[in-house]
PDB file of C-alpha atoms and ligand atoms in Angstrom:
ATOM      1  CA  ALA A 287      17.922  -5.324   2.040  1.00  0.00           C
ATOM      2  CA  SER A 288      20.809  -6.244  -0.249  1.00  0.00           C
ATOM      3  CA  HIS A 289      21.182  -9.319  -2.453  1.00  0.00           C
ATOM      4  CA  GLU A 290      24.283 -10.357  -0.482  1.00  0.00           C
ATOM      5  CA  MET A 291      22.071 -10.947   2.565  1.00  0.00           C
ATOM      6  CA  CYS A 292      19.521 -12.984   0.611  1.00  0.00           C
ATOM      7  CA  PRO A 293      20.736 -14.106  -2.844  1.00  0.00           C
ATOM      8  CA  GLU A 294      17.585 -16.126  -3.548  1.00  0.00           C
ATOM      9  CA  GLY A 295      15.388 -13.000  -3.159  1.00  0.00           C
ATOM     10  CA  ARG A 296      12.991 -12.370  -0.325  1.00  0.00           C
ATOM     11  CA  THR A 297       9.367 -13.346  -0.165  1.00  0.00           C
ATOM     12  CA  VAL A 298       7.114 -12.034   2.580  1.00  0.00           C
ATOM     13  CA  THR A 299       4.342 -14.353   3.693  1.00  0.00           C
ATOM     14  CA  VAL A 300       1.354 -12.848   5.492  1.00  0.00           C
ATOM     15  CA  GLY A 301      -1.144 -15.412   6.735  1.00  0.00           C
ATOM     16  CA  GLY A 302      -0.646 -17.670   3.726  1.00  0.00           C
ATOM     17  CA  GLU A 303      -0.476 -14.819   1.170  1.00  0.00           C
ATOM     18  CA  VAL A 304       2.957 -14.819  -0.454  1.00  0.00           C
ATOM     19  CA  ILE A 305       4.337 -11.489  -1.654  1.00  0.00           C
ATOM     20  CA  GLY A 306       7.245 -11.784  -4.072  1.00  0.00           C
ATOM     21  CA  GLY A 307       6.412 -15.266  -5.324  1.00  0.00           C
ATOM     22  CA  LYS A 308       5.192 -16.312  -8.764  1.00  0.00           C
ATOM     23  CA  LYS A 309       1.623 -15.152  -8.187  1.00  0.00           C
ATOM     24  CA  LEU A 310       0.806 -11.418  -8.251  1.00  0.00           C
ATOM     25  CA  CYS A 311      -0.138 -10.003  -4.865  1.00  0.00           C
ATOM     26  CA  MET A 312      -3.331  -7.969  -5.071  1.00  0.00           C
ATOM     27  CA  MET A 313      -4.315  -5.504  -2.348  1.00  0.00           C
ATOM     28  CA  ALA A 314      -7.410  -3.359  -2.752  1.00  0.00           C
ATOM     29  CA  GLY A 315     -10.021  -1.403  -0.862  1.00  0.00           C
ATOM     30  CA  PRO A 316     -11.123   2.119  -0.123  1.00  0.00           C
ATOM     31  CA  CYS A 317      -8.828   5.058   0.536  1.00  0.00           C
ATOM     32  CA  ALA A 318     -10.466   5.448   3.944  1.00  0.00           C
ATOM     33  CA  VAL A 319     -12.731   3.293   6.059  1.00  0.00           C
ATOM     34  CA  GLU A 320     -15.969   5.300   6.176  1.00  0.00           C
ATOM     35  CA  SER A 321     -18.595   2.940   7.608  1.00  0.00           C
ATOM     36  CA  GLU A 322     -19.221  -0.737   8.317  1.00  0.00           C
ATOM     37  CA  GLU A 323     -21.387  -1.087   5.175  1.00  0.00           C
ATOM     38  CA  GLN A 324     -18.888   0.672   2.916  1.00  0.00           C
ATOM     39  CA  VAL A 325     -15.912  -1.424   3.977  1.00  0.00           C
ATOM     40  CA  LEU A 326     -17.865  -4.693   3.838  1.00  0.00           C
ATOM     41  CA  GLU A 327     -19.174  -3.957   0.346  1.00  0.00           C
ATOM     42  CA  ALA A 328     -15.654  -3.069  -0.803  1.00  0.00           C
ATOM     43  CA  ALA A 329     -14.271  -6.260   0.776  1.00  0.00           C
ATOM     44  CA  GLN A 330     -16.854  -8.472  -0.929  1.00  0.00           C
ATOM     45  CA  GLY A 331     -16.195  -6.790  -4.273  1.00  0.00           C
ATOM     46  CA  VAL A 332     -12.408  -6.949  -4.227  1.00  0.00           C
ATOM     47  CA  ARG A 333     -12.450 -10.507  -2.884  1.00  0.00           C
ATOM     48  CA  ALA A 334     -14.683 -11.616  -5.769  1.00  0.00           C
ATOM     49  CA  ALA A 335     -12.296  -9.881  -8.195  1.00  0.00           C
ATOM     50  CA  GLY A 336      -9.366 -11.884  -6.803  1.00  0.00           C
ATOM     51  CA  ALA A 337      -7.681  -9.654  -4.198  1.00  0.00           C
ATOM     52  CA  GLY A 338      -5.913 -11.261  -1.227  1.00  0.00           C
ATOM     53  CA  PHE A 339      -5.659  -8.168   0.968  1.00  0.00           C
ATOM     54  CA  LEU A 340      -8.180  -5.553   2.041  1.00  0.00           C
ATOM     55  CA  ARG A 341      -6.707  -2.063   2.311  1.00  0.00           C
ATOM     56  CA  GLY A 342      -8.324   0.935   3.979  1.00  0.00           C
ATOM     57  CA  GLY A 343      -7.113   3.952   5.916  1.00  0.00           C
ATOM     58  CA  ALA A 344      -8.166   4.220   9.559  1.00  0.00           C
ATOM     59  CA  TYR A 345      -5.734   7.029  10.307  1.00  0.00           C
ATOM     60  CA  LYS A 346      -5.482   9.290   7.268  1.00  0.00           C
ATOM     61  CA  PRO A 347      -2.476  11.595   6.801  1.00  0.00           C
ATOM     62  CA  ARG A 348      -4.383  14.462   5.145  1.00  0.00           C
ATOM     63  CA  THR A 349      -2.766  17.578   3.730  1.00  0.00           C
ATOM     64  CA  SER A 350      -5.364  19.809   5.391  1.00  0.00           C
ATOM     65  CA  PRO A 351      -6.193  19.478   9.091  1.00  0.00           C
ATOM     66  CA  TYR A 352      -9.823  20.303   8.190  1.00  0.00           C
ATOM     67  CA  ALA A 353     -10.184  17.266   5.892  1.00  0.00           C
ATOM     68  CA  PHE A 354     -11.634  13.927   7.107  1.00  0.00           C
ATOM     69  CA  GLN A 355      -8.955  12.342   9.285  1.00  0.00           C
ATOM     70  CA  GLY A 356     -10.294   8.786   9.346  1.00  0.00           C
ATOM     71  CA  MET A 357     -12.286   6.649  11.797  1.00  0.00           C
ATOM     72  CA  GLU A 358      -9.108   5.876  13.762  1.00  0.00           C
ATOM     73  CA  ASP A 359      -9.209   2.782  15.989  1.00  0.00           C
ATOM     74  CA  GLU A 360     -12.802   1.970  15.012  1.00  0.00           C
ATOM     75  CA  GLY A 361     -11.566   1.871  11.406  1.00  0.00           C
ATOM     76  CA  TYR A 362      -9.099  -0.923  12.238  1.00  0.00           C
ATOM     77  CA  ARG A 363     -11.905  -2.916  13.886  1.00  0.00           C
ATOM     78  CA  LEU A 364     -14.220  -2.520  10.895  1.00  0.00           C
ATOM     79  CA  LEU A 365     -11.469  -3.604   8.501  1.00  0.00           C
ATOM     80  CA  ARG A 366     -10.829  -6.741  10.532  1.00  0.00           C
ATOM     81  CA  ARG A 367     -14.498  -7.638  10.642  1.00  0.00           C
ATOM     82  CA  ALA A 368     -14.964  -7.136   6.875  1.00  0.00           C
ATOM     83  CA  ALA A 369     -11.789  -9.079   6.077  1.00  0.00           C
ATOM     84  CA  ASP A 370     -12.731 -11.995   8.323  1.00  0.00           C
ATOM     85  CA  ALA A 371     -16.187 -12.137   6.772  1.00  0.00           C
ATOM     86  CA  THR A 372     -14.696 -12.376   3.274  1.00  0.00           C
ATOM     87  CA  GLY A 373     -11.418 -14.283   3.764  1.00  0.00           C
ATOM     88  CA  LEU A 374      -9.017 -11.375   3.200  1.00  0.00           C
ATOM     89  CA  LYS A 375      -5.891 -10.164   5.021  1.00  0.00           C
ATOM     90  CA  VAL A 376      -5.859  -6.592   6.371  1.00  0.00           C
ATOM     91  CA  ILE A 377      -3.348  -3.872   5.558  1.00  0.00           C
ATOM     92  CA  SER A 378      -3.687  -0.397   7.069  1.00  0.00           C
ATOM     93  CA  GLU A 379      -1.497   2.597   7.758  1.00  0.00           C
ATOM     94  CA  VAL A 380       0.080   3.604  11.046  1.00  0.00           C
ATOM     95  CA  VAL A 381       1.067   7.248  11.288  1.00  0.00           C
ATOM     96  CA  SER A 382       2.706   7.122  14.699  1.00  0.00           C
ATOM     97  CA  HIS A 383       4.817   4.672  16.699  1.00  0.00           C
ATOM     98  CA  ASP A 384       2.288   4.627  19.538  1.00  0.00           C
ATOM     99  CA  GLN A 385      -0.359   3.046  17.257  1.00  0.00           C
ATOM    100  CA  ILE A 386       1.653  -0.056  16.390  1.00  0.00           C
ATOM    101  CA  ASP A 387       0.406  -2.269  19.240  1.00  0.00           C
ATOM    102  CA  LEU A 388      -3.256  -1.607  18.595  1.00  0.00           C
ATOM    103  CA  ALA A 389      -2.925  -1.703  14.793  1.00  0.00           C
ATOM    104  CA  GLY A 390      -1.062  -5.016  15.126  1.00  0.00           C
ATOM    105  CA  LYS A 391      -4.065  -6.526  16.918  1.00  0.00           C
ATOM    106  CA  TYR A 392      -6.335  -5.869  13.942  1.00  0.00           C
ATOM    107  CA  CYS A 393      -4.022  -5.758  10.906  1.00  0.00           C
ATOM    108  CA  ASP A 394      -1.973  -8.512   9.274  1.00  0.00           C
ATOM    109  CA  MET A 395       0.332  -5.959   7.678  1.00  0.00           C
ATOM    110  CA  LEU A 396       1.118  -2.330   8.505  1.00  0.00           C
ATOM    111  CA  GLN A 397       1.603   0.407   5.959  1.00  0.00           C
ATOM    112  CA  VAL A 398       4.107   3.212   6.296  1.00  0.00           C
ATOM    113  CA  GLY A 399       2.783   6.016   4.127  1.00  0.00           C
ATOM    114  CA  ALA A 400       4.806   8.201   1.803  1.00  0.00           C
ATOM    115  CA  ARG A 401       4.757  11.080   4.279  1.00  0.00           C
ATOM    116  CA  ASN A 402       6.274   8.923   7.001  1.00  0.00           C
ATOM    117  CA  MET A 403       8.934   7.108   4.987  1.00  0.00           C
ATOM    118  CA  GLN A 404      11.618   8.911   6.976  1.00  0.00           C
ATOM    119  CA  ASN A 405       9.873   8.840  10.355  1.00  0.00           C
ATOM    120  CA  PHE A 406      12.800   6.929  11.802  1.00  0.00           C
ATOM    121  CA  ARG A 407      11.237   6.329  15.207  1.00  0.00           C
ATOM    122  CA  LEU A 408       8.200   4.773  13.511  1.00  0.00           C
ATOM    123  CA  LEU A 409      10.444   2.629  11.290  1.00  0.00           C
ATOM    124  CA  ARG A 410      12.510   1.372  14.232  1.00  0.00           C
ATOM    125  CA  GLU A 411       9.440   0.517  16.329  1.00  0.00           C
ATOM    126  CA  ILE A 412       7.884  -1.400  13.413  1.00  0.00           C
ATOM    127  CA  GLY A 413      11.225  -3.145  13.115  1.00  0.00           C
ATOM    128  CA  LYS A 414      11.019  -4.210  16.762  1.00  0.00           C
ATOM    129  CA  SER A 415       7.397  -5.329  16.389  1.00  0.00           C
ATOM    130  CA  GLY A 416       8.210  -7.854  13.651  1.00  0.00           C
ATOM    131  CA  ILE A 417       4.868  -7.124  11.952  1.00  0.00           C
ATOM    132  CA  PRO A 418       5.022  -7.329   8.119  1.00  0.00           C
ATOM    133  CA  VAL A 419       5.162  -3.869   6.596  1.00  0.00           C
ATOM    134  CA  LEU A 420       4.531  -2.169   3.266  1.00  0.00           C
ATOM    135  CA  LEU A 421       6.970   0.723   2.977  1.00  0.00           C
ATOM    136  CA  LYS A 422       5.809   3.359   0.557  1.00  0.00           C
ATOM    137  CA  ARG A 423       8.316   5.540  -1.226  1.00  0.00           C
ATOM    138  CA  GLY A 424       8.454   9.132   0.022  1.00  0.00           C
ATOM    139  CA  ILE A 425       6.974  11.829  -2.170  1.00  0.00           C
ATOM    140  CA  ALA A 426      10.417  13.252  -2.970  1.00  0.00           C
ATOM    141  CA  SER A 427      12.726  10.402  -1.979  1.00  0.00           C
ATOM    142  CA  THR A 428      15.448   8.783  -4.034  1.00  0.00           C
ATOM    143  CA  VAL A 429      15.614   5.012  -4.318  1.00  0.00           C
ATOM    144  CA  GLU A 430      18.691   5.111  -2.080  1.00  0.00           C
ATOM    145  CA  GLU A 431      16.807   6.975   0.678  1.00  0.00           C
ATOM    146  CA  TRP A 432      13.912   4.528   0.324  1.00  0.00           C
ATOM    147  CA  LEU A 433      16.186   1.516   0.719  1.00  0.00           C
ATOM    148  CA  ASP A 434      17.846   3.153   3.727  1.00  0.00           C
ATOM    149  CA  ALA A 435      14.378   3.503   5.274  1.00  0.00           C
ATOM    150  CA  ALA A 436      13.907  -0.250   4.713  1.00  0.00           C
ATOM    151  CA  GLU A 437      17.240  -0.788   6.498  1.00  0.00           C
ATOM    152  CA  TYR A 438      15.871   1.046   9.565  1.00  0.00           C
ATOM    153  CA  ILE A 439      13.162  -1.623   9.842  1.00  0.00           C
ATOM    154  CA  MET A 440      15.370  -4.580   8.939  1.00  0.00           C
ATOM    155  CA  SER A 441      18.221  -3.552  11.235  1.00  0.00           C
ATOM    156  CA  GLU A 442      15.821  -4.106  14.158  1.00  0.00           C
ATOM    157  CA  GLY A 443      15.296  -7.694  12.983  1.00  0.00           C
ATOM    158  CA  ASN A 444      12.111  -7.399  10.924  1.00  0.00           C
ATOM    159  CA  TYR A 445      12.799  -8.731   7.414  1.00  0.00           C
ATOM    160  CA  ASN A 446       9.131  -8.752   6.420  1.00  0.00           C
ATOM    161  CA  VAL A 447       9.444  -5.582   4.369  1.00  0.00           C
ATOM    162  CA  VAL A 448       7.715  -4.976   1.031  1.00  0.00           C
ATOM    163  CA  LEU A 449       8.433  -1.827  -0.979  1.00  0.00           C
ATOM    164  CA  CYS A 450       5.732   0.210  -2.726  1.00  0.00           C
ATOM    165  CA  GLU A 451       6.265   2.735  -5.523  1.00  0.00           C
ATOM    166  CA  ARG A 452       3.363   5.232  -5.416  1.00  0.00           C
ATOM    167  CA  GLY A 453       4.570   8.061  -7.613  1.00  0.00           C
ATOM    168  CA  ILE A 454       6.940  10.904  -6.889  1.00  0.00           C
ATOM    169  CA  ARG A 455       6.546  14.652  -7.172  1.00  0.00           C
ATOM    170  CA  THR A 456       7.800  16.116 -10.440  1.00  0.00           C
ATOM    171  CA  PHE A 457       7.057  19.268 -12.477  1.00  0.00           C
ATOM    172  CA  GLU A 458       4.191  17.424 -14.215  1.00  0.00           C
ATOM    173  CA  THR A 459       0.718  18.302 -12.971  1.00  0.00           C
ATOM    174  CA  ALA A 460      -1.456  16.248 -15.364  1.00  0.00           C
ATOM    175  CA  THR A 461      -1.256  13.369 -12.910  1.00  0.00           C
ATOM    176  CA  ARG A 462      -1.230  13.666  -9.110  1.00  0.00           C
ATOM    177  CA  ASN A 463       2.291  12.229  -8.949  1.00  0.00           C
ATOM    178  CA  THR A 464       4.587  10.709 -11.574  1.00  0.00           C
ATOM    179  CA  LEU A 465       4.734   6.921 -11.352  1.00  0.00           C
ATOM    180  CA  ASP A 466       8.425   6.051 -11.428  1.00  0.00           C
ATOM    181  CA  VAL A 467       8.165   2.749 -13.304  1.00  0.00           C
ATOM    182  CA  SER A 468      11.931   2.719 -13.599  1.00  0.00           C
ATOM    183  CA  ALA A 469      12.143   2.310  -9.828  1.00  0.00           C
ATOM    184  CA  VAL A 470      10.984  -1.308 -10.247  1.00  0.00           C
ATOM    185  CA  PRO A 471      14.044  -2.613 -12.133  1.00  0.00           C
ATOM    186  CA  VAL A 472      16.299  -0.333 -10.064  1.00  0.00           C
ATOM    187  CA  VAL A 473      15.139  -1.713  -6.686  1.00  0.00           C
ATOM    188  CA  ARG A 474      15.206  -5.239  -8.137  1.00  0.00           C
ATOM    189  CA  GLU A 475      18.862  -4.715  -8.981  1.00  0.00           C
ATOM    190  CA  ARG A 476      19.783  -3.112  -5.655  1.00  0.00           C
ATOM    191  CA  SER A 477      17.686  -5.091  -3.197  1.00  0.00           C
ATOM    192  CA  SER A 478      16.167  -8.475  -2.510  1.00  0.00           C
ATOM    193  CA  LEU A 479      12.815  -7.042  -1.353  1.00  0.00           C
ATOM    194  CA  PRO A 480       9.478  -7.533  -3.123  1.00  0.00           C
ATOM    195  CA  VAL A 481       8.028  -4.394  -4.700  1.00  0.00           C
ATOM    196  CA  LEU A 482       4.407  -3.424  -5.315  1.00  0.00           C
ATOM    197  CA  ILE A 483       2.948  -0.597  -7.390  1.00  0.00           C
ATOM    198  CA  ASP A 484       0.275   1.814  -6.141  1.00  0.00           C
ATOM    199  CA  PRO A 485      -1.054   3.334  -9.374  1.00  0.00           C
ATOM    200  CA  SER A 486      -3.945   5.078  -7.554  1.00  0.00           C
ATOM    201  CA  HIS A 487      -1.919   7.711  -5.695  1.00  0.00           C
ATOM    202  CA  ALA A 488       0.333   8.171  -8.731  1.00  0.00           C
ATOM    203  CA  ALA A 489      -2.548   8.699 -11.170  1.00  0.00           C
ATOM    204  CA  GLY A 490      -4.904  10.746  -9.019  1.00  0.00           C
ATOM    205  CA  LYS A 491      -7.583  10.033 -11.643  1.00  0.00           C
ATOM    206  CA  ALA A 492      -9.411   6.733 -11.949  1.00  0.00           C
ATOM    207  CA  ARG A 493      -9.072   6.530 -15.747  1.00  0.00           C
ATOM    208  CA  TYR A 494      -5.258   6.491 -15.543  1.00  0.00           C
ATOM    209  CA  VAL A 495      -5.067   3.791 -12.875  1.00  0.00           C
ATOM    210  CA  GLU A 496      -5.284   0.738 -15.131  1.00  0.00           C
ATOM    211  CA  PRO A 497      -2.599   1.745 -17.671  1.00  0.00           C
ATOM    212  CA  LEU A 498      -0.173   2.585 -14.845  1.00  0.00           C
ATOM    213  CA  ALA A 499      -0.962  -0.697 -13.083  1.00  0.00           C
ATOM    214  CA  LEU A 500      -0.260  -2.683 -16.257  1.00  0.00           C
ATOM    215  CA  ALA A 501       2.992  -0.776 -16.840  1.00  0.00           C
ATOM    216  CA  GLY A 502       4.098  -1.620 -13.295  1.00  0.00           C
ATOM    217  CA  ILE A 503       3.426  -5.324 -13.798  1.00  0.00           C
ATOM    218  CA  ALA A 504       5.189  -5.274 -17.176  1.00  0.00           C
ATOM    219  CA  ALA A 505       8.203  -3.693 -15.431  1.00  0.00           C
ATOM    220  CA  GLY A 506       8.339  -6.628 -13.022  1.00  0.00           C
ATOM    221  CA  ALA A 507       6.408  -5.543  -9.922  1.00  0.00           C
ATOM    222  CA  ASP A 508       5.182  -8.288  -7.568  1.00  0.00           C
ATOM    223  CA  GLY A 509       1.660  -6.912  -7.342  1.00  0.00           C
ATOM    224  CA  LEU A 510      -0.621  -3.934  -6.926  1.00  0.00           C
ATOM    225  CA  ILE A 511      -2.305  -1.950  -4.171  1.00  0.00           C
ATOM    226  CA  ILE A 512      -5.330  -0.144  -5.567  1.00  0.00           C
ATOM    227  CA  GLU A 513      -8.053   2.087  -4.175  1.00  0.00           C
ATOM    228  CA  VAL A 514     -11.541   0.669  -4.791  1.00  0.00           C
ATOM    229  CA  HIS A 515     -14.781   2.142  -3.432  1.00  0.00           C
ATOM    230  CA  PRO A 516     -18.344   0.812  -3.787  1.00  0.00           C
ATOM    231  CA  ASN A 517     -19.389   4.316  -4.881  1.00  0.00           C
ATOM    232  CA  PRO A 518     -16.348   6.504  -5.599  1.00  0.00           C
ATOM    233  CA  LYS A 519     -18.480   9.621  -6.195  1.00  0.00           C
ATOM    234  CA  VAL A 520     -19.348   9.880  -2.510  1.00  0.00           C
ATOM    235  CA  ALA A 521     -15.908   8.915  -1.131  1.00  0.00           C
ATOM    236  CA  MET A 522     -14.739  11.058   1.794  1.00  0.00           C
ATOM    237  CA  SER A 523     -11.143  11.133   0.491  1.00  0.00           C
ATOM    238  CA  ASP A 524      -9.455  10.602  -2.886  1.00  0.00           C
ATOM    239  CA  ALA A 525     -12.807  10.360  -4.692  1.00  0.00           C
ATOM    240  CA  ALA A 526     -11.341  11.078  -8.144  1.00  0.00           C
ATOM    241  CA  GLN A 527      -8.905   8.166  -8.137  1.00  0.00           C
ATOM    242  CA  GLN A 528     -10.909   5.319  -6.623  1.00  0.00           C
ATOM    243  CA  LEU A 529     -12.092   2.559  -8.964  1.00  0.00           C
ATOM    244  CA  THR A 530     -15.538   1.037  -8.997  1.00  0.00           C
ATOM    245  CA  ILE A 531     -15.708  -2.678  -8.209  1.00  0.00           C
ATOM    246  CA  PRO A 532     -16.405  -3.675 -11.870  1.00  0.00           C
ATOM    247  CA  ASP A 533     -13.470  -1.557 -13.106  1.00  0.00           C
ATOM    248  CA  TYR A 534     -11.235  -3.214 -10.526  1.00  0.00           C
ATOM    249  CA  GLY A 535     -12.362  -6.652 -11.717  1.00  0.00           C
ATOM    250  CA  ARG A 536     -11.355  -5.805 -15.268  1.00  0.00           C
ATOM    251  CA  LEU A 537      -7.983  -4.469 -14.118  1.00  0.00           C
ATOM    252  CA  VAL A 538      -7.219  -7.697 -12.212  1.00  0.00           C
ATOM    253  CA  GLN A 539      -7.941  -9.761 -15.338  1.00  0.00           C
ATOM    254  CA  ARG A 540      -5.696  -7.601 -17.505  1.00  0.00           C
ATOM    255  CA  ALA A 541      -2.880  -7.485 -14.955  1.00  0.00           C
ATOM    256  CA  GLY A 542      -2.970 -11.282 -14.835  1.00  0.00           C
ATOM    257  CA  ALA A 543      -2.723 -11.414 -18.628  1.00  0.00           C
ATOM    258  CA  VAL A 544       0.315  -9.095 -18.626  1.00  0.00           C
ATOM    259  CA  ALA A 545       2.036 -11.167 -15.925  1.00  0.00           C
ATOM    260  CA  GLN A 546       1.346 -14.349 -17.922  1.00  0.00           C
ATOM    261  CA  ALA A 547       2.919 -12.834 -21.006  1.00  0.00           C
ATOM    262  CA  LEU A 548       6.220 -12.108 -19.209  1.00  0.00           C
TER     263      LEU A 548
HETATM  264  C1  PEP B 297      -2.691   5.523   1.268  1.00  0.00           C
HETATM  265  O1  PEP B 297      -2.308   4.515   0.663  1.00  0.00           O
HETATM  266  O2  PEP B 297      -3.731   5.550   1.909  1.00  0.00           O
HETATM  267  C2  PEP B 297      -1.877   6.745   1.226  1.00  0.00           C
HETATM  268  C3  PEP B 297      -2.149   7.793   1.991  1.00  0.00           C
HETATM  269  O3  PEP B 297      -0.868   6.677   0.338  1.00  0.00           O
HETATM  270  P1  PEP B 297       0.518   7.516   0.294  1.00  0.00           P
HETATM  271  O4  PEP B 297       1.130   7.412   1.645  1.00  0.00           O
HETATM  272  O5  PEP B 297       1.288   6.794  -0.772  1.00  0.00           O
HETATM  273  O6  PEP B 297       0.159   8.915  -0.090  1.00  0.00           O
HETATM  274 MN1   MN B 298      -5.879   7.609  -0.769  1.00  0.00          MN
END
């Protein structure tokens, strides 16, 4: 992941979408895939707002075993269908190494969630698969540990790794996590990998998502992954932090303006 290995800086290209280039990479969609209608409506909305990737959890790593766990394999299929209907790429999480083959059939990019950042078997198998991957920072991981997790994937020959800062756990409880904006210049200095910001899981509340997103872009992030739901009030997971489609549209405009000003 170091600059010595790639002095010009890495870009990751996923079906024509370039991550780490001049243009901001925008990924958006619901926390979880809940139904065919919900994911299609989200896809149409985020596509119209300018997103290139549709996100959505099929397998959800929930804190409580009694919470909605996701639609599993059917979720991947619904994401693919909605993305193909709207011209988006699909990104979705894999929580176990034995899901990689099936997820790879339906997704253009895999996500390693914060809770699995140090699931070394998962990292190695994604490395062997060669599938592009978004590697989220662990809830209590240092930048060094995060970059070592990227090395697990890259050492198996998969250089299509994009980092994602999604907030870390601190003593502060006003937000769900504390967005470590400083991680952006730090990983830029220490690695050649593109880095995205997930302001949704950092904020935990929809009204804080836009300011954190803009701060991330101002700090030099290559793009954003944001939770957007056609009707956040009825969302089956992370209802408080998901944006409506109109609010997402406004955020995309403002993020573009910040990037332009840099
Ligand atoms: C997600 O993006 O769906 C998610 C669960 O995020 P994180 O792993 O960052 O908590
Ligand atoms: Mn979520």
